Amino acid sequence: MDINFEYYKIFYFAAKYGNITKAAAALGSSQPNVTRMIRLLEAQLNCRLFIREARGLRLTEAGKTLYSHAEVAYRHLLDAQEAICGQNAQLDGTVTIGATETALHLFLFELLHRFKEDYPAVRVKIYNHSTPETVKHLVGGRFDFAVVTTPFALNSALCAVKVLDFREILVGGAQYGNLCGAPLALSDVCRYPLIGLGRESATYRFYQDLFTAQGIAWKPEMEVATSDLMLPLIEKNMGIGFVPEALAKPLLAEKRLVHIPLDLPVPSRSVQIVSDQKRGQSLAAHTFYKFCTGTPRP
């Protein structure tokens, strides 16, 4: 049976998204064209592959069988394409990333160093914004990916994959050494000048929710734009603040900062890479995503 392989590609995307409109957008095609090719494939296979419902497409048993094979074949073809294009470091193109300051320091800088060693011809553009801004620009099509810290809201078109867990600790300059003994109650933290990230950041919202849950108002006396600005201010005894433990560790070892224990554990957070599933990816972007997460984009 001689069936056009393009039909299988269209079937794969229609089955993946369960929606003709989303499949057409991912393929850069039109809805009528996708519908027509699915019907041609069904006619040549002499079976129904989808059941059309109000909410989209549902696979028949025959469709499920075909999809299980088509998915494996598609992934194999992508892996082969990546292997061929990656030979002799010939893979090129541009990857555009929006990232938060914390995600840059905790995850992205080290990963980009290793990525560029393997793919030196790929150009990388990085834009630094708060989590809400970065996700907004991703939805607007400005970035291939957003690398951001939790918490954040996702719409149904976005996919987030966790790449790193981290925890934050309360620290102060040497002047606050007297707070290093007994654990400090969260309610007592507000008796001291607080330094935090600005209201537009995910970090501000995280601590606002944490303190509000304990019936405490979160009101930093000093709000800064980036985590890079927090550490020097804290070190200069301008106040105390919550910072990623990994970033504070060197300054704690040099006794330029002190760790202030709390009687309530601060919930861990994560760095996640977010992509827009309804948009296609260049080979460079696909390769970067797989390098970050260890898997192809869903």
mmCIF file of C-alpha atoms in Angstrom:
data_model
loop_
_atom_site.group_PDB
_atom_site.id
_atom_site.type_symbol
_atom_site.label_atom_id
_atom_site.label_comp_id
_atom_site.label_asym_id
_atom_site.label_seq_id
_atom_site.Cartn_x
_atom_site.Cartn_y
_atom_site.Cartn_z
ATOM 1 C CA MET A 1 0.000 0.000 0.000
ATOM 2 C CA ASP A 2 1.547 3.287 -1.166
ATOM 3 C CA ILE A 3 0.407 6.011 1.257
ATOM 4 C CA ASN A 4 1.845 9.523 1.286
ATOM 5 C CA PHE A 5 3.928 9.875 4.481
ATOM 6 C CA GLU A 6 2.705 13.466 4.796
ATOM 7 C CA TYR A 7 -0.672 11.994 5.750
ATOM 8 C CA TYR A 8 0.926 10.236 8.712
ATOM 9 C CA LYS A 9 2.573 13.455 9.848
ATOM 10 C CA ILE A 10 -0.759 15.266 9.763
ATOM 11 C CA PHE A 11 -2.435 12.353 11.559
ATOM 12 C CA TYR A 12 0.262 12.490 14.258
ATOM 13 C CA PHE A 13 -0.303 16.187 15.007
ATOM 14 C CA ALA A 14 -4.093 15.858 14.913
ATOM 15 C CA ALA A 15 -3.913 12.947 17.362
ATOM 16 C CA LYS A 16 -1.358 14.737 19.556
ATOM 17 C CA TYR A 17 -3.473 17.866 19.975
ATOM 18 C CA GLY A 18 -6.915 16.249 19.647
ATOM 19 C CA ASN A 19 -7.945 19.337 17.742
ATOM 20 C CA ILE A 20 -7.921 20.226 14.034
ATOM 21 C CA THR A 21 -7.286 23.955 14.642
ATOM 22 C CA LYS A 22 -4.253 23.337 16.897
ATOM 23 C CA ALA A 23 -2.858 20.719 14.514
ATOM 24 C CA ALA A 24 -3.179 23.107 11.568
ATOM 25 C CA ALA A 25 -1.411 25.869 13.537
ATOM 26 C CA ALA A 26 1.463 23.546 14.495
ATOM 27 C CA LEU A 27 1.834 22.373 10.908
ATOM 28 C CA GLY A 28 1.520 25.844 9.384
ATOM 29 C CA SER A 29 -1.416 24.546 7.354
ATOM 30 C CA SER A 30 -5.155 25.233 7.138
ATOM 31 C CA GLN A 31 -8.008 23.435 8.892
ATOM 32 C CA PRO A 32 -9.652 22.297 5.635
ATOM 33 C CA ASN A 33 -6.352 20.874 4.381
ATOM 34 C CA VAL A 34 -5.743 18.931 7.604
ATOM 35 C CA THR A 35 -9.316 17.586 7.555
ATOM 36 C CA ARG A 36 -9.009 16.588 3.879
ATOM 37 C CA MET A 37 -5.752 14.676 4.408
ATOM 38 C CA ILE A 38 -7.101 12.837 7.438
ATOM 39 C CA ARG A 39 -10.070 11.710 5.358
ATOM 40 C CA LEU A 40 -7.751 10.566 2.563
ATOM 41 C CA LEU A 41 -5.696 8.550 5.065
ATOM 42 C CA GLU A 42 -8.854 6.986 6.535
ATOM 43 C CA ALA A 43 -10.029 6.104 3.022
ATOM 44 C CA GLN A 44 -6.724 4.460 2.106
ATOM 45 C CA LEU A 45 -6.563 2.526 5.386
ATOM 46 C CA ASN A 46 -10.268 1.704 5.081
ATOM 47 C CA CYS A 47 -11.036 2.545 8.717
ATOM 48 C CA ARG A 48 -12.020 5.475 10.923
ATOM 49 C CA LEU A 49 -9.154 6.998 12.920
ATOM 50 C CA PHE A 50 -11.047 9.747 14.753
ATOM 51 C CA ILE A 51 -14.453 10.351 16.219
ATOM 52 C CA ARG A 52 -15.437 14.013 15.845
ATOM 53 C CA GLU A 53 -16.848 15.449 19.069
ATOM 54 C CA ALA A 54 -17.869 18.919 20.200
ATOM 55 C CA ARG A 55 -14.644 19.300 22.185
ATOM 56 C CA GLY A 56 -12.370 18.045 19.418
ATOM 57 C CA LEU A 57 -11.127 14.687 18.155
ATOM 58 C CA ARG A 58 -11.122 11.324 19.928
ATOM 59 C CA LEU A 59 -9.078 8.413 18.629
ATOM 60 C CA THR A 60 -10.813 5.184 17.667
ATOM 61 C CA GLU A 61 -9.154 1.891 18.610
ATOM 62 C CA ALA A 62 -7.575 1.791 15.145
ATOM 63 C CA GLY A 63 -6.457 5.392 15.639
ATOM 64 C CA LYS A 64 -4.859 4.545 18.989
ATOM 65 C CA THR A 65 -2.940 1.699 17.393
ATOM 66 C CA LEU A 66 -1.694 3.894 14.558
ATOM 67 C CA TYR A 67 -0.769 6.727 16.939
ATOM 68 C CA SER A 68 1.321 4.442 19.158
ATOM 69 C CA HIS A 69 3.460 3.601 16.106
ATOM 70 C CA ALA A 70 3.404 7.091 14.559
ATOM 71 C CA GLU A 71 4.591 8.697 17.805
ATOM 72 C CA VAL A 72 7.592 6.366 18.052
ATOM 73 C CA ALA A 73 8.430 6.907 14.370
ATOM 74 C CA TYR A 74 8.197 10.694 14.713
ATOM 75 C CA ARG A 75 10.515 10.741 17.736
ATOM 76 C CA HIS A 76 13.005 8.504 15.923
ATOM 77 C CA LEU A 77 13.012 10.807 12.919
ATOM 78 C CA LEU A 78 13.603 13.876 15.136
ATOM 79 C CA ASP A 79 16.448 12.111 16.939
ATOM 80 C CA ALA A 80 17.992 11.087 13.626
ATOM 81 C CA GLN A 81 17.652 14.633 12.284
ATOM 82 C CA GLU A 82 19.306 16.006 15.413
ATOM 83 C CA ALA A 83 22.143 13.452 15.234
ATOM 84 C CA ILE A 84 22.848 14.218 11.574
ATOM 85 C CA CYS A 85 22.680 17.992 11.987
ATOM 86 C CA GLY A 86 24.739 17.837 15.150
ATOM 87 C CA GLN A 87 27.622 16.002 13.483
ATOM 88 C CA ASN A 88 30.802 18.052 13.460
ATOM 89 C CA ALA A 89 28.935 20.747 15.410
ATOM 90 C CA GLN A 90 27.217 21.913 12.234
ATOM 91 C CA LEU A 91 23.851 22.576 13.874
ATOM 92 C CA ASP A 92 23.134 26.290 13.700
ATOM 93 C CA GLY A 93 20.228 28.667 14.096
ATOM 94 C CA THR A 94 19.065 30.940 16.903
ATOM 95 C CA VAL A 95 17.356 30.187 20.207
ATOM 96 C CA THR A 96 15.631 33.099 21.968
ATOM 97 C CA ILE A 97 15.126 32.708 25.716
ATOM 98 C CA GLY A 98 13.355 34.829 28.306
ATOM 99 C CA ALA A 99 14.623 34.187 31.831
ATOM 100 C CA THR A 100 14.369 35.477 35.378
ATOM 101 C CA GLU A 101 17.461 36.571 37.280
ATOM 102 C CA THR A 102 17.206 33.648 39.704
ATOM 103 C CA ALA A 103 16.773 31.103 36.897
ATOM 104 C CA LEU A 104 19.823 32.545 35.141
ATOM 105 C CA HIS A 105 22.080 32.203 38.166
ATOM 106 C CA LEU A 106 20.811 28.886 39.508
ATOM 107 C CA PHE A 107 20.411 26.990 36.245
ATOM 108 C CA LEU A 108 20.812 28.702 32.894
ATOM 109 C CA PHE A 109 24.371 30.073 33.009
ATOM 110 C CA GLU A 110 25.926 26.668 33.685
ATOM 111 C CA LEU A 111 23.665 24.908 31.207
ATOM 112 C CA LEU A 112 24.404 27.438 28.443
ATOM 113 C CA HIS A 113 28.138 26.923 28.954
ATOM 114 C CA ARG A 114 27.743 23.190 28.318
ATOM 115 C CA PHE A 115 25.268 23.722 25.461
ATOM 116 C CA LYS A 116 27.650 26.061 23.613
ATOM 117 C CA GLU A 117 30.474 23.558 23.995
ATOM 118 C CA ASP A 118 28.354 20.958 22.165
ATOM 119 C CA TYR A 119 26.667 23.353 19.696
ATOM 120 C CA PRO A 120 29.010 26.313 19.142
ATOM 121 C CA ALA A 121 27.265 27.453 15.935
ATOM 122 C CA VAL A 122 23.887 27.982 17.628
ATOM 123 C CA ARG A 123 23.256 31.610 18.514
ATOM 124 C CA VAL A 124 21.534 32.288 21.824
ATOM 125 C CA LYS A 125 19.617 35.453 22.701
ATOM 126 C CA ILE A 126 18.668 35.985 26.362
ATOM 127 C CA TYR A 127 16.241 38.565 27.729
ATOM 128 C CA ASN A 128 15.906 39.131 31.461
ATOM 129 C CA HIS A 129 12.442 39.877 32.895
ATOM 130 C CA SER A 130 10.286 38.952 35.876
ATOM 131 C CA THR A 131 8.374 35.654 35.687
ATOM 132 C CA PRO A 132 4.980 37.200 34.727
ATOM 133 C CA GLU A 133 6.584 39.392 32.043
ATOM 134 C CA THR A 134 8.609 36.507 30.627
ATOM 135 C CA VAL A 135 5.585 34.218 30.344
ATOM 136 C CA LYS A 136 3.593 37.063 28.741
ATOM 137 C CA HIS A 137 6.294 37.609 26.096
ATOM 138 C CA LEU A 138 6.444 33.847 25.448
ATOM 139 C CA VAL A 139 2.702 33.798 24.733
ATOM 140 C CA GLY A 140 3.196 36.830 22.477
ATOM 141 C CA GLY A 141 5.731 34.913 20.391
ATOM 142 C CA ARG A 142 8.818 36.902 21.386
ATOM 143 C CA PHE A 143 10.659 33.916 22.921
ATOM 144 C CA ASP A 144 11.157 30.265 22.012
ATOM 145 C CA PHE A 145 11.200 29.406 25.717
ATOM 146 C CA ALA A 146 10.756 30.947 29.133
ATOM 147 C CA VAL A 147 13.049 29.782 31.947
ATOM 148 C CA VAL A 148 11.344 31.000 35.084
ATOM 149 C CA THR A 149 10.847 30.397 38.780
ATOM 150 C CA THR A 150 7.606 29.331 40.434
ATOM 151 C CA PRO A 151 4.923 30.382 41.122
ATOM 152 C CA PHE A 152 3.320 31.302 37.816
ATOM 153 C CA ALA A 153 0.050 30.717 35.957
ATOM 154 C CA LEU A 154 -0.187 28.695 32.738
ATOM 155 C CA ASN A 155 -2.828 28.710 30.048
ATOM 156 C CA SER A 156 -3.791 25.492 28.260
ATOM 157 C CA ALA A 157 -1.390 26.114 25.351
ATOM 158 C CA LEU A 158 1.698 26.258 27.579
ATOM 159 C CA CYS A 159 3.751 23.341 28.823
ATOM 160 C CA ALA A 160 6.111 23.605 31.829
ATOM 161 C CA VAL A 161 8.845 21.131 32.781
ATOM 162 C CA LYS A 162 10.707 21.357 36.078
ATOM 163 C CA VAL A 163 14.485 21.413 35.644
ATOM 164 C CA LEU A 164 15.670 22.351 39.137
ATOM 165 C CA ASP A 165 14.383 22.481 42.727
ATOM 166 C CA PHE A 166 15.817 25.096 45.071
ATOM 167 C CA ARG A 167 15.168 26.453 48.539
ATOM 168 C CA GLU A 168 15.559 29.913 49.951
ATOM 169 C CA ILE A 169 16.852 30.896 53.364
ATOM 170 C CA LEU A 170 16.624 34.040 55.465
ATOM 171 C CA VAL A 171 19.952 35.863 55.725
ATOM 172 C CA GLY A 172 21.333 39.100 57.111
ATOM 173 C CA GLY A 173 24.623 40.953 57.323
ATOM 174 C CA ALA A 174 27.076 40.471 60.199
ATOM 175 C CA GLN A 175 25.118 43.017 62.255
ATOM 176 C CA TYR A 176 22.301 40.469 62.542
ATOM 177 C CA GLY A 177 24.484 37.753 64.078
ATOM 178 C CA ASN A 178 22.371 37.844 67.239
ATOM 179 C CA LEU A 179 19.507 36.255 65.267
ATOM 180 C CA CYS A 180 21.469 33.084 64.512
ATOM 181 C CA GLY A 181 20.545 31.286 67.753
ATOM 182 C CA ALA A 182 16.969 30.168 68.402
ATOM 183 C CA PRO A 183 14.699 29.852 65.343
ATOM 184 C CA LEU A 184 12.862 33.057 64.573
ATOM 185 C CA ALA A 185 9.071 33.024 64.317
ATOM 186 C CA LEU A 186 7.734 34.240 60.980
ATOM 187 C CA SER A 187 5.748 36.919 62.816
ATOM 188 C CA ASP A 188 8.994 38.263 64.315
ATOM 189 C CA VAL A 189 10.679 38.535 60.912
ATOM 190 C CA CYS A 190 8.631 41.667 60.224
ATOM 191 C CA ARG A 191 10.168 43.420 63.236
ATOM 192 C CA TYR A 192 13.326 43.851 61.141
ATOM 193 C CA PRO A 193 13.804 45.785 57.886
ATOM 194 C CA LEU A 194 13.000 43.444 55.010
ATOM 195 C CA ILE A 195 14.566 43.509 51.556
ATOM 196 C CA GLY A 196 12.682 41.743 48.758
ATOM 197 C CA LEU A 197 12.099 41.620 45.030
ATOM 198 C CA GLY A 198 9.545 43.969 43.464
ATOM 199 C CA ARG A 199 5.784 43.492 43.340
ATOM 200 C CA GLU A 200 5.880 42.427 39.696
ATOM 201 C CA SER A 201 7.984 39.341 40.503
ATOM 202 C CA ALA A 202 6.896 35.766 41.237
ATOM 203 C CA THR A 203 9.080 35.903 44.368
ATOM 204 C CA TYR A 204 7.071 38.800 45.809
ATOM 205 C CA ARG A 205 3.853 36.874 45.242
ATOM 206 C CA PHE A 206 5.366 33.723 46.781
ATOM 207 C CA TYR A 207 6.280 35.462 50.037
ATOM 208 C CA GLN A 208 3.094 37.482 50.099
ATOM 209 C CA ASP A 209 1.132 34.192 49.989
ATOM 210 C CA LEU A 210 3.418 32.550 52.568
ATOM 211 C CA PHE A 211 3.060 35.385 55.072
ATOM 212 C CA THR A 212 -0.653 35.932 54.408
ATOM 213 C CA ALA A 213 -1.308 32.232 55.145
ATOM 214 C CA GLN A 214 0.120 32.893 58.627
ATOM 215 C CA GLY A 215 -1.964 36.037 59.064
ATOM 216 C CA ILE A 216 1.059 38.317 58.576
ATOM 217 C CA ALA A 217 1.444 41.220 56.133
ATOM 218 C CA TRP A 218 4.398 40.971 53.737
ATOM 219 C CA LYS A 219 5.742 44.522 53.454
ATOM 220 C CA PRO A 220 9.413 44.798 52.452
ATOM 221 C CA GLU A 221 10.909 48.151 53.393
ATOM 222 C CA MET A 222 13.115 47.966 50.318
ATOM 223 C CA GLU A 223 12.085 46.450 46.976
ATOM 224 C CA VAL A 224 14.715 45.772 44.315
ATOM 225 C CA ALA A 225 14.528 44.759 40.664
ATOM 226 C CA THR A 226 16.871 41.729 40.702
ATOM 227 C CA SER A 227 18.239 39.170 43.143
ATOM 228 C CA ASP A 228 21.747 40.434 42.251
ATOM 229 C CA LEU A 229 20.904 43.686 44.035
ATOM 230 C CA MET A 230 19.598 41.983 47.161
ATOM 231 C CA LEU A 231 22.808 40.330 48.323
ATOM 232 C CA PRO A 232 25.001 43.484 48.422
ATOM 233 C CA LEU A 233 22.278 45.386 50.278
ATOM 234 C CA ILE A 234 21.856 42.604 52.825
ATOM 235 C CA GLU A 235 25.630 42.291 53.226
ATOM 236 C CA LYS A 236 25.771 46.031 53.989
ATOM 237 C CA ASN A 237 23.282 45.489 56.861
ATOM 238 C CA MET A 238 20.496 47.384 55.114
ATOM 239 C CA GLY A 239 18.064 44.647 56.158
ATOM 240 C CA ILE A 240 17.377 40.919 56.034
ATOM 241 C CA GLY A 241 15.907 38.939 53.166
ATOM 242 C CA PHE A 242 15.118 35.565 51.622
ATOM 243 C CA VAL A 243 17.623 34.456 48.977
ATOM 244 C CA PRO A 244 18.391 31.159 47.210
ATOM 245 C CA GLU A 245 20.624 29.066 49.458
ATOM 246 C CA ALA A 246 23.003 28.259 46.585
ATOM 247 C CA LEU A 247 23.648 31.967 45.941
ATOM 248 C CA ALA A 248 24.121 32.768 49.646
ATOM 249 C CA LYS A 249 26.443 29.837 50.361
ATOM 250 C CA PRO A 250 29.768 31.468 49.304
ATOM 251 C CA LEU A 251 28.999 34.616 51.327
ATOM 252 C CA LEU A 252 27.991 32.533 54.342
ATOM 253 C CA ALA A 253 31.273 30.606 54.131
ATOM 254 C CA GLU A 254 33.190 33.907 54.117
ATOM 255 C CA LYS A 255 31.075 35.128 57.076
ATOM 256 C CA ARG A 256 29.874 38.112 55.055
ATOM 257 C CA LEU A 257 26.305 36.915 55.662
ATOM 258 C CA VAL A 258 24.636 35.052 58.523
ATOM 259 C CA HIS A 259 21.887 32.449 58.234
ATOM 260 C CA ILE A 260 18.825 33.280 60.327
ATOM 261 C CA PRO A 261 16.913 30.074 61.164
ATOM 262 C CA LEU A 262 13.106 30.038 61.158
ATOM 263 C CA ASP A 263 10.622 27.976 63.145
ATOM 264 C CA LEU A 264 8.637 27.407 59.939
ATOM 265 C CA PRO A 265 10.241 25.769 56.884
ATOM 266 C CA VAL A 266 10.045 27.845 53.700
ATOM 267 C CA PRO A 267 8.479 25.694 50.907
ATOM 268 C CA SER A 268 10.858 24.801 48.121
ATOM 269 C CA ARG A 269 10.492 26.400 44.707
ATOM 270 C CA SER A 270 11.597 25.337 41.247
ATOM 271 C CA VAL A 271 13.049 26.566 37.983
ATOM 272 C CA GLN A 272 10.919 25.474 35.028
ATOM 273 C CA ILE A 273 11.248 25.727 31.274
ATOM 274 C CA VAL A 274 8.006 26.793 29.610
ATOM 275 C CA SER A 275 7.135 26.411 25.922
ATOM 276 C CA ASP A 276 4.128 27.191 23.762
ATOM 277 C CA GLN A 277 2.810 23.884 22.412
ATOM 278 C CA LYS A 278 0.801 25.477 19.627
ATOM 279 C CA ARG A 279 3.926 26.874 17.956
ATOM 280 C CA GLY A 280 6.374 24.873 15.897
ATOM 281 C CA GLN A 281 10.069 24.805 16.790
ATOM 282 C CA SER A 282 13.239 25.215 14.794
ATOM 283 C CA LEU A 283 15.760 22.375 15.020
ATOM 284 C CA ALA A 284 18.000 24.616 17.158
ATOM 285 C CA ALA A 285 15.133 25.291 19.589
ATOM 286 C CA HIS A 286 14.150 21.615 19.667
ATOM 287 C CA THR A 287 17.756 20.652 20.413
ATOM 288 C CA PHE A 288 18.055 23.243 23.174
ATOM 289 C CA TYR A 289 14.823 22.055 24.807
ATOM 290 C CA LYS A 290 15.970 18.442 24.762
ATOM 291 C CA PHE A 291 19.370 19.504 26.141
ATOM 292 C CA CYS A 292 17.618 21.301 29.040
ATOM 293 C CA THR A 293 15.054 18.668 29.917
ATOM 294 C CA GLY A 294 16.476 15.401 28.577
ATOM 295 C CA THR A 295 13.299 14.865 26.533
ATOM 296 C CA PRO A 296 11.704 16.279 23.359
ATOM 297 C CA ARG A 297 8.985 18.882 23.862
ATOM 298 C CA PRO A 298 5.578 17.242 24.462
#
